């Protein structure tokens, strides 16, 4: 096991940091005593300690000295100040993992004196319910060991894939922003059900479960979405009538353009702040 016998330190115990800690504990991959969490909010630390039985502290330097894997789960605008605190304490035997959106590998590496392996990850909010989609890119000093460690952490809260760093903006446009597109789709499907007479709560439950079930079939059946779609369509049937409307309204093209627009915006923001 890539995480066996290792201590994982999370700097930042907010929504995503807390979700990662909870995922690691519930998966059994890391015992609670091997997870350290630091945060400026003492109440947040108390809650994590009580609920997950993890170790908590308010000193980032102590965490950096003890952990084998240091995970930055803080907002992008405080990454530099955190690195100024812990950078000189990090060692090449450790792995530094950052989930700070837009903060490049080169920015992270330039603010660490030693050749510490650095990994950059783009997770998404469904990590909070154990169904995240995360992509990670390795820095110049990172290797297979660091990739395995990162994959083990983020697969505890969903699925994790490795990509080149230049593709992380595309990941942001697809899976990072994607939940919002899907929420809009679920809302629209439910609204359609309400328009056709279904009670609101019933329509919403059916719409959400339909999206969940369809996604699970894509992930487990090994078939292309187009093939799965064709299995639902019968000649002259209800689904064919509905799909015609979606094609006429340009839904497919709109989703493609949404991913493109979010990718380009992510690229702009990253270049403006962290290059």
Coordinates of N, CA and C in Angstrom, one line a residue, residues 64-261:
X64 N 4.8 20.1 9.2 CA 5.7 19.9 8.1 C 6.9 19.1 8.5
X65 N 7.3 19.2 9.8 CA 8.4 18.4 10.3 C 8.1 17.0 10.5
X66 N 6.8 16.7 10.8 CA 6.4 15.3 11.2 C 5.8 14.5 10.0
X67 N 5.1 15.1 9.1 CA 4.4 14.4 8.1 C 5.3 13.9 7.0
X68 N 4.9 12.8 6.4 CA 5.6 12.3 5.2 C 5.1 12.9 3.9
X69 N 3.8 13.1 4.0 CA 3.1 13.8 2.8 C 2.4 15.0 3.4
X70 N 2.8 16.2 2.8 CA 2.2 17.5 3.3 C 1.3 17.9 2.2
X71 N 0.0 18.1 2.5 CA -1.0 18.5 1.5 C -1.5 19.9 1.8
X72 N -1.3 20.8 0.9 CA -1.8 22.2 1.0 C -3.2 22.2 0.5
X73 N -4.1 22.4 1.5 CA -5.5 22.5 1.2 C -6.0 23.9 1.7
X74 N -5.3 24.9 1.2 CA -5.6 26.3 1.5 C -5.9 27.1 0.3
X75 N -6.4 28.3 0.4 CA -6.8 29.2 -0.7 C -5.5 29.6 -1.4
X76 N -5.6 29.8 -2.7 CA -4.4 30.2 -3.5 C -3.6 31.4 -3.0
X77 N -4.4 32.4 -2.4 CA -3.7 33.6 -2.0 C -2.9 33.5 -0.7
X78 N -3.0 32.4 0.0 CA -2.2 32.2 1.2 C -1.1 31.1 1.0
X79 N -1.0 30.5 -0.2 CA 0.0 29.5 -0.5 C 1.4 30.0 -0.2
X80 N 1.7 31.2 -0.7 CA 3.0 31.8 -0.5 C 3.4 31.9 0.9
X81 N 2.5 32.5 1.7 CA 2.8 32.6 3.2 C 3.0 31.3 3.9
X82 N 2.2 30.3 3.5 CA 2.4 28.9 4.0 C 3.8 28.4 3.6
X83 N 4.2 28.5 2.4 CA 5.5 28.1 1.9 C 6.6 28.8 2.6
X84 N 6.4 30.0 2.9 CA 7.4 30.8 3.7 C 7.6 30.3 5.1
X85 N 6.5 29.7 5.6 CA 6.6 29.1 6.9 C 7.3 27.7 6.9
X86 N 6.9 26.9 5.9 CA 7.3 25.5 6.0 C 8.4 25.1 5.0
X87 N 8.7 26.0 4.0 CA 9.5 25.6 2.9 C 10.9 25.1 3.3
X88 N 11.5 25.8 4.2 CA 12.9 25.4 4.7 C 12.9 24.1 5.5
X89 N 11.7 23.6 5.9 CA 11.6 22.4 6.7 C 11.3 21.2 5.9
X90 N 10.9 21.3 4.7 CA 10.6 20.2 3.8 C 11.8 19.5 3.3
X91 N 11.7 18.1 3.2 CA 12.8 17.3 2.8 C 12.5 16.5 1.5
X92 N 13.5 16.1 0.8 CA 13.3 15.3 -0.5 C 12.6 14.0 -0.2
X93 N 12.6 13.5 1.0 CA 11.9 12.2 1.3 C 10.4 12.4 1.4
X94 N 10.0 13.7 1.5 CA 8.6 13.9 1.6 C 7.9 14.2 0.3
X95 N 6.6 14.3 0.2 CA 5.9 14.7 -1.0 C 5.0 15.8 -0.6
X96 N 5.1 16.9 -1.4 CA 4.2 18.1 -1.2 C 3.2 18.1 -2.2
X97 N 1.9 18.0 -1.8 CA 0.8 18.0 -2.7 C 0.0 19.2 -2.5
X98 N -0.4 19.9 -3.6 CA -1.1 21.1 -3.5 C -2.4 21.0 -4.3
X99 N -3.5 21.4 -3.7 CA -4.8 21.5 -4.4 C -5.3 22.9 -4.5
X100 N -4.3 23.9 -4.4 CA -4.7 25.3 -4.5 C -4.9 25.6 -6.0
X101 N -6.0 26.0 -6.4 CA -6.4 26.2 -7.8 C -5.5 27.3 -8.4
X102 N -4.9 26.9 -9.6 CA -4.1 27.9 -10.4 C -2.7 28.0 -10.0
X103 N -2.3 27.5 -8.8 CA -0.9 27.7 -8.3 C -0.1 26.6 -9.0
X104 N 0.9 27.1 -9.9 CA 1.6 26.2 -10.7 C 2.7 25.4 -10.0
X105 N 3.2 24.4 -10.6 CA 4.3 23.6 -10.1 C 5.5 24.4 -9.9
X106 N 5.8 25.2 -10.9 CA 7.0 26.1 -10.9 C 7.0 27.1 -9.8
X107 N 5.8 27.6 -9.5 CA 5.6 28.6 -8.4 C 5.9 27.9 -7.1
X108 N 5.4 26.7 -6.9 CA 5.6 25.9 -5.7 C 7.0 25.5 -5.5
X109 N 7.7 25.1 -6.6 CA 9.1 24.6 -6.5 C 10.0 25.8 -6.3
X110 N 9.7 26.9 -6.8 CA 10.6 28.1 -6.6 C 10.6 28.6 -5.2
X111 N 9.6 28.3 -4.4 CA 9.5 28.7 -3.1 C 9.8 27.7 -2.0
X112 N 10.6 26.6 -2.5 CA 11.0 25.6 -1.6 C 12.5 25.4 -1.8
X113 N 13.4 25.6 -0.8 CA 14.8 25.6 -1.0 C 15.3 24.2 -1.5
X114 N 14.8 23.1 -1.0 CA 15.3 21.8 -1.3 C 14.5 21.2 -2.5
X115 N 15.1 20.2 -3.2 CA 14.4 19.5 -4.3 C 13.4 18.6 -3.8
X116 N 12.3 19.1 -3.2 CA 11.2 18.3 -2.7 C 10.3 17.9 -3.8
X117 N 9.8 16.7 -3.9 CA 8.8 16.3 -4.9 C 7.5 17.0 -4.7
X118 N 7.0 17.7 -5.7 CA 5.8 18.4 -5.6 C 4.8 17.9 -6.6
X119 N 3.5 17.8 -6.2 CA 2.4 17.3 -7.0 C 1.3 18.3 -7.0
X120 N 0.8 18.6 -8.1 CA -0.4 19.6 -8.1 C -1.6 18.8 -8.5
X121 N -2.7 19.1 -7.8 CA -3.9 18.3 -8.0 C -5.1 19.3 -8.2
X122 N -6.0 18.9 -9.1 CA -7.2 19.6 -9.3 C -8.4 18.7 -9.0
X123 N -8.9 18.8 -7.7 CA -10.1 17.9 -7.4 C -11.3 18.7 -7.7
X124 N -12.5 18.1 -7.4 CA -13.7 18.8 -7.5 C -14.6 18.6 -6.3
X125 N -15.7 19.3 -6.2 CA -16.5 19.3 -4.9 C -17.1 18.0 -4.6
X126 N -17.5 17.1 -5.6 CA -18.0 15.9 -5.1 C -17.1 15.0 -4.3
X127 N -15.8 15.4 -4.1 CA -15.0 14.8 -3.2 C -15.6 14.8 -1.8
X128 N -16.5 15.8 -1.5 CA -17.1 15.9 -0.2 C -18.1 14.7 0.1
X129 N -18.5 14.0 -1.0 CA -19.4 12.9 -0.8 C -18.8 11.6 -1.3
X130 N -17.4 11.6 -1.5 CA -16.7 10.4 -1.9 C -16.8 10.1 -3.3
X131 N -17.3 11.0 -4.2 CA -17.4 10.8 -5.6 C -16.7 11.8 -6.4
X132 N -15.5 12.2 -6.0 CA -14.8 13.2 -6.7 C -14.1 12.7 -7.9
X133 N -13.8 13.7 -8.8 CA -13.0 13.5 -10.0 C -11.7 14.4 -9.9
X134 N -10.6 13.8 -9.7 CA -9.3 14.5 -9.4 C -8.3 14.2 -10.5
X135 N -7.6 15.2 -10.9 CA -6.4 14.9 -11.8 C -5.2 15.6 -11.2
X136 N -4.1 14.9 -11.4 CA -2.8 15.4 -10.7 C -1.7 15.4 -11.7
X137 N -0.8 16.3 -11.5 CA 0.4 16.5 -12.4 C 1.7 16.5 -11.5
X138 N 2.7 15.8 -11.9 CA 3.9 15.7 -11.2 C 4.9 16.8 -11.5
X139 N 5.6 17.3 -10.5 CA 6.6 18.3 -10.6 C 7.9 17.7 -11.1
X140 N 9.0 18.5 -11.3 CA 10.2 18.0 -11.9 C 11.0 17.0 -11.0
X141 N 10.7 17.1 -9.7 CA 11.4 16.2 -8.7 C 10.5 15.0 -8.3
X142 N 9.3 15.0 -8.8 CA 8.4 13.9 -8.4 C 8.5 12.7 -9.3
X143 N 8.3 11.5 -8.7 CA 8.4 10.3 -9.5 C 7.2 9.3 -9.2
X144 N 7.4 8.1 -9.6 CA 6.4 7.1 -9.4 C 5.9 6.9 -7.9
X145 N 6.8 7.1 -7.0 CA 6.4 7.0 -5.6 C 5.4 8.1 -5.2
X146 N 5.7 9.3 -5.7 CA 4.8 10.4 -5.4 C 3.5 10.3 -6.1
X147 N 3.5 9.8 -7.3 CA 2.3 9.6 -8.1 C 1.4 8.6 -7.3
X148 N 2.0 7.5 -6.9 CA 1.3 6.4 -6.2 C 0.7 7.0 -4.9
X149 N 1.4 7.8 -4.1 CA 0.9 8.4 -2.9 C -0.3 9.3 -3.2
X150 N -0.1 10.1 -4.2 CA -1.2 11.0 -4.6 C -2.5 10.3 -5.0
X151 N -2.3 9.3 -5.9 CA -3.4 8.5 -6.4 C -4.1 7.8 -5.2
X152 N -3.4 7.3 -4.3 CA -4.0 6.6 -3.1 C -4.8 7.6 -2.3
X153 N -4.3 8.8 -2.1 CA -5.1 9.8 -1.3 C -6.4 10.2 -2.0
X154 N -6.3 10.5 -3.3 CA -7.5 11.1 -3.9 C -8.5 10.0 -4.4
X155 N -8.0 8.8 -4.6 CA -8.9 7.7 -4.9 C -9.7 7.3 -3.7
X156 N -9.3 7.8 -2.5 CA -10.1 7.5 -1.3 C -11.4 8.3 -1.3
X157 N -11.5 9.4 -2.2 CA -12.7 10.2 -2.2 C -13.2 10.3 -3.7
X158 N -12.9 9.3 -4.4 CA -13.5 9.2 -5.8 C -12.5 8.6 -6.8
X159 N -12.3 9.2 -7.9 CA -11.3 8.7 -8.9 C -10.2 9.7 -9.2
X160 N -9.0 9.2 -9.4 CA -7.9 10.1 -9.7 C -7.1 9.7 -10.9
X161 N -6.7 10.6 -11.7 CA -6.0 10.3 -13.0 C -4.8 11.2 -13.1
X162 N -3.7 10.8 -13.7 CA -2.5 11.6 -13.9 C -2.6 12.3 -15.3
X163 N -2.2 13.6 -15.3 CA -2.2 14.3 -16.6 C -0.9 15.2 -16.6
X164 N -0.6 15.7 -17.7 CA 0.5 16.7 -17.8 C -0.1 18.0 -17.2
X165 N 0.8 18.9 -16.6 CA 0.3 20.1 -16.0 C -0.4 21.0 -16.9
X166 N 0.0 21.1 -18.2 CA -0.6 22.0 -19.1 C -2.1 21.6 -19.4
X167 N -2.5 20.4 -19.0 CA -3.9 20.0 -19.2 C -4.7 20.2 -18.0
X168 N -4.1 20.7 -16.9 CA -4.9 21.0 -15.7 C -6.0 22.1 -15.8
X169 N -5.7 23.0 -16.7 CA -6.8 24.0 -17.0 C -8.0 23.4 -17.7
X170 N -7.7 22.4 -18.6 CA -8.8 21.7 -19.2 C -9.5 20.9 -18.2
X171 N -8.8 20.3 -17.2 CA -9.5 19.6 -16.1 C -10.4 20.5 -15.3
X172 N -9.9 21.7 -15.1 CA -10.7 22.7 -14.4 C -12.0 23.0 -15.1
X173 N -11.8 23.1 -16.5 CA -13.0 23.5 -17.3 C -14.0 22.3 -17.4
X174 N -13.5 21.1 -17.3 CA -14.4 19.9 -17.4 C -14.9 19.5 -16.0
X175 N -14.0 18.8 -15.2 CA -14.5 18.3 -13.9 C -14.5 19.3 -12.8
X176 N -13.6 20.3 -12.8 CA -13.7 21.3 -11.8 C -14.9 22.1 -11.8
X177 N -15.3 22.6 -13.0 CA -16.5 23.4 -13.1 C -17.7 22.5 -13.5
X178 N -17.5 21.3 -13.9 CA -18.5 20.4 -14.4 C -19.7 20.2 -13.4
X179 N -19.4 20.1 -12.1 CA -20.6 19.9 -11.2 C -21.7 20.9 -11.4
X180 N -21.2 22.2 -11.6 CA -22.2 23.2 -11.8 C -23.1 23.0 -13.1
X181 N -22.4 22.5 -14.1 CA -23.2 22.2 -15.4 C -24.2 21.1 -15.1
X182 N -23.8 20.1 -14.3 CA -24.7 19.0 -14.0 C -25.8 19.4 -13.1
X183 N -25.5 20.3 -12.2 CA -26.6 20.8 -11.3 C -27.6 21.5 -12.2
X184 N -27.1 22.3 -13.1 CA -28.1 23.0 -14.0 C -28.9 22.0 -14.8
X185 N -28.3 20.9 -15.3 CA -29.0 19.9 -16.0 C -30.1 19.2 -15.1
X186 N -29.7 18.9 -13.9 CA -30.6 18.3 -13.0 C -31.8 19.2 -12.7
X187 N -31.5 20.5 -12.5 CA -32.6 21.5 -12.2 C -33.5 21.6 -13.4
X188 N -32.9 21.6 -14.6 CA -33.8 21.7 -15.8 C -34.6 20.5 -16.0
X189 N -34.1 19.3 -15.8 CA -34.8 18.1 -15.9 C -36.0 18.0 -14.9
X190 N -35.7 18.4 -13.7 CA -36.7 18.5 -12.7 C -37.8 19.5 -13.0
X191 N -37.4 20.7 -13.5 CA -38.4 21.7 -14.0 C -39.3 21.1 -15.1
X192 N -38.7 20.3 -16.0 CA -39.5 19.7 -17.0 C -40.5 18.7 -16.4
X193 N -40.1 18.0 -15.4 CA -41.0 17.1 -14.8 C -42.1 17.8 -14.1
X194 N -41.8 18.9 -13.4 CA -42.9 19.7 -12.8 C -43.8 20.3 -13.8
X195 N -43.3 20.7 -14.9 CA -44.2 21.3 -16.0 C -45.2 20.2 -16.5
X196 N -44.7 19.0 -16.5 CA -45.6 17.9 -16.9 C -46.4 17.3 -15.8
X197 N -46.4 17.9 -14.6 CA -47.3 17.5 -13.6 C -46.7 16.8 -12.4
X198 N -45.4 16.5 -12.4 CA -44.9 15.8 -11.2 C -44.7 16.7 -10.0
X199 N -44.9 16.3 -8.8 CA -44.5 17.1 -7.6 C -43.0 17.4 -7.7
X200 N -42.7 18.6 -7.1 CA -41.3 19.1 -7.2 C -40.3 18.1 -6.6
X201 N -40.6 17.6 -5.4 CA -39.7 16.7 -4.7 C -39.5 15.4 -5.5
X202 N -40.6 14.9 -6.1 CA -40.5 13.7 -6.9 C -39.6 13.9 -8.1
X203 N -39.9 15.0 -8.8 CA -39.2 15.4 -10.0 C -37.7 15.5 -9.8
X204 N -37.4 16.2 -8.7 CA -35.9 16.4 -8.3 C -35.2 15.1 -8.0
X205 N -35.9 14.3 -7.2 CA -35.3 13.0 -6.9 C -35.1 12.1 -8.1
X206 N -36.1 12.1 -9.0 CA -35.9 11.3 -10.2 C -34.8 11.8 -11.1
X207 N -34.8 13.1 -11.2 CA -33.7 13.7 -12.1 C -32.3 13.4 -11.6
X208 N -32.1 13.6 -10.3 CA -30.8 13.4 -9.7 C -30.4 11.9 -9.8
X209 N -31.3 11.1 -9.5 CA -31.0 9.6 -9.5 C -30.8 9.2 -11.0
X210 N -31.4 9.8 -11.9 CA -31.2 9.4 -13.3 C -29.8 9.8 -13.8
X211 N -29.4 11.0 -13.3 CA -28.0 11.4 -13.7 C -27.0 10.5 -13.0
X212 N -27.2 10.2 -11.7 CA -26.3 9.3 -11.0 C -26.2 7.9 -11.6
X213 N -27.4 7.4 -12.0 CA -27.4 6.1 -12.6 C -26.7 6.0 -13.9
X214 N -27.0 7.0 -14.8 CA -26.4 7.1 -16.1 C -24.9 7.2 -16.0
X215 N -24.4 8.0 -15.1 CA -23.0 8.2 -14.9 C -22.3 6.9 -14.4
X216 N -23.0 6.2 -13.5 CA -22.4 4.9 -13.1 C -22.4 3.9 -14.2
X217 N -23.3 3.9 -15.1 CA -23.3 3.0 -16.2 C -22.1 3.3 -17.1
X218 N -21.8 4.6 -17.4 CA -20.7 5.0 -18.2 C -19.4 4.4 -17.6
X219 N -19.3 4.5 -16.2 CA -18.1 4.2 -15.5 C -17.9 2.7 -15.4
X220 N -19.0 1.9 -15.4 CA -18.9 0.5 -15.1 C -19.2 -0.4 -16.3
X221 N -19.9 0.1 -17.3 CA -20.2 -0.8 -18.4 C -19.1 -0.9 -19.5
X222 N -18.2 0.0 -19.5 CA -17.2 -0.1 -20.5 C -17.6 0.3 -21.9
X223 N -18.8 0.9 -22.0 CA -19.3 1.2 -23.4 C -19.2 2.7 -23.5
X224 N -19.1 3.2 -24.8 CA -19.1 4.6 -25.1 C -20.5 5.2 -24.8
X225 N -20.6 6.4 -24.3 CA -21.9 7.0 -24.0 C -22.8 7.0 -25.2
X226 N -22.3 7.1 -26.4 CA -23.2 7.1 -27.6 C -23.9 5.7 -27.7
X227 N -23.1 4.6 -27.4 CA -23.7 3.3 -27.4 C -24.8 3.2 -26.4
X228 N -24.5 3.6 -25.2 CA -25.5 3.6 -24.1 C -26.7 4.4 -24.4
X229 N -26.5 5.5 -25.1 CA -27.6 6.4 -25.5 C -28.5 5.6 -26.5
X230 N -27.9 4.9 -27.5 CA -28.6 4.2 -28.5 C -29.4 3.1 -27.9
X231 N -29.0 2.5 -26.8 CA -29.7 1.4 -26.1 C -31.1 1.9 -25.6
X232 N -31.1 3.2 -25.3 CA -32.4 3.8 -24.7 C -33.3 4.2 -25.8
X233 N -32.8 4.5 -27.0 CA -33.6 5.0 -28.1 C -34.3 3.9 -28.9
X234 N -35.6 4.0 -29.0 CA -36.3 3.1 -29.9 C -36.8 4.0 -31.1
X235 N -36.9 3.4 -32.3 CA -37.3 4.2 -33.5 C -38.7 4.8 -33.2
X236 N -38.8 6.1 -33.4 CA -40.1 6.7 -33.3 C -40.6 6.8 -31.9
X237 N -39.7 6.6 -30.9 CA -40.2 6.6 -29.5 C -40.0 7.9 -28.8
X238 N -40.2 7.8 -27.5 CA -40.2 9.0 -26.7 C -38.8 9.6 -26.6
X239 N -37.8 8.8 -26.4 CA -36.4 9.3 -26.2 C -36.0 10.0 -27.5
X240 N -36.3 9.4 -28.6 CA -35.9 10.0 -29.9 C -36.5 11.4 -30.1
X241 N -37.7 11.5 -29.6 CA -38.4 12.8 -29.7 C -37.7 13.8 -28.8
X242 N -37.3 13.4 -27.6 CA -36.6 14.3 -26.7 C -35.2 14.7 -27.2
X243 N -34.5 13.7 -27.7 CA -33.1 14.0 -28.2 C -33.1 14.9 -29.4
X244 N -34.2 14.8 -30.2 CA -34.3 15.8 -31.4 C -34.3 17.2 -30.9
X245 N -35.1 17.5 -29.8 CA -35.2 18.8 -29.2 C -33.8 19.3 -28.7
X246 N -33.1 18.4 -28.0 CA -31.8 18.8 -27.4 C -30.8 19.1 -28.5
X247 N -30.9 18.3 -29.6 CA -30.0 18.7 -30.8 C -30.4 20.0 -31.4
X248 N -31.7 20.2 -31.6 CA -32.1 21.4 -32.2 C -31.8 22.7 -31.4
X249 N -31.8 22.5 -30.1 CA -31.5 23.6 -29.2 C -30.0 23.8 -28.9
X250 N -29.2 22.9 -29.5 CA -27.7 23.1 -29.3 C -27.2 22.7 -28.0
X251 N -27.8 21.8 -27.3 CA -27.3 21.5 -25.9 C -25.9 20.9 -26.0
X252 N -25.6 20.0 -26.9 CA -24.3 19.4 -27.0 C -23.2 20.5 -27.2
X253 N -23.5 21.4 -28.2 CA -22.5 22.4 -28.5 C -22.3 23.4 -27.3
X254 N -23.4 23.6 -26.6 CA -23.3 24.5 -25.5 C -22.5 24.0 -24.4
X255 N -22.6 22.7 -24.1 CA -21.7 22.0 -23.1 C -20.3 22.0 -23.5
X256 N -20.0 21.8 -24.8 CA -18.6 21.8 -25.3 C -18.1 23.2 -25.1
X257 N -18.8 24.2 -25.4 CA -18.4 25.6 -25.3 C -18.2 26.0 -23.9
X258 N -19.0 25.5 -23.0 CA -18.9 25.8 -21.5 C -17.5 25.3 -21.0
X259 N -17.2 24.1 -21.4 CA -15.9 23.5 -21.0 C -14.7 24.4 -21.6
X260 N -14.9 24.8 -22.8 CA -13.9 25.6 -23.4 C -13.7 26.9 -22.7
X261 N -14.8 27.6 -22.4 CA -14.8 28.9 -21.8 C -14.2 28.8 -20.4

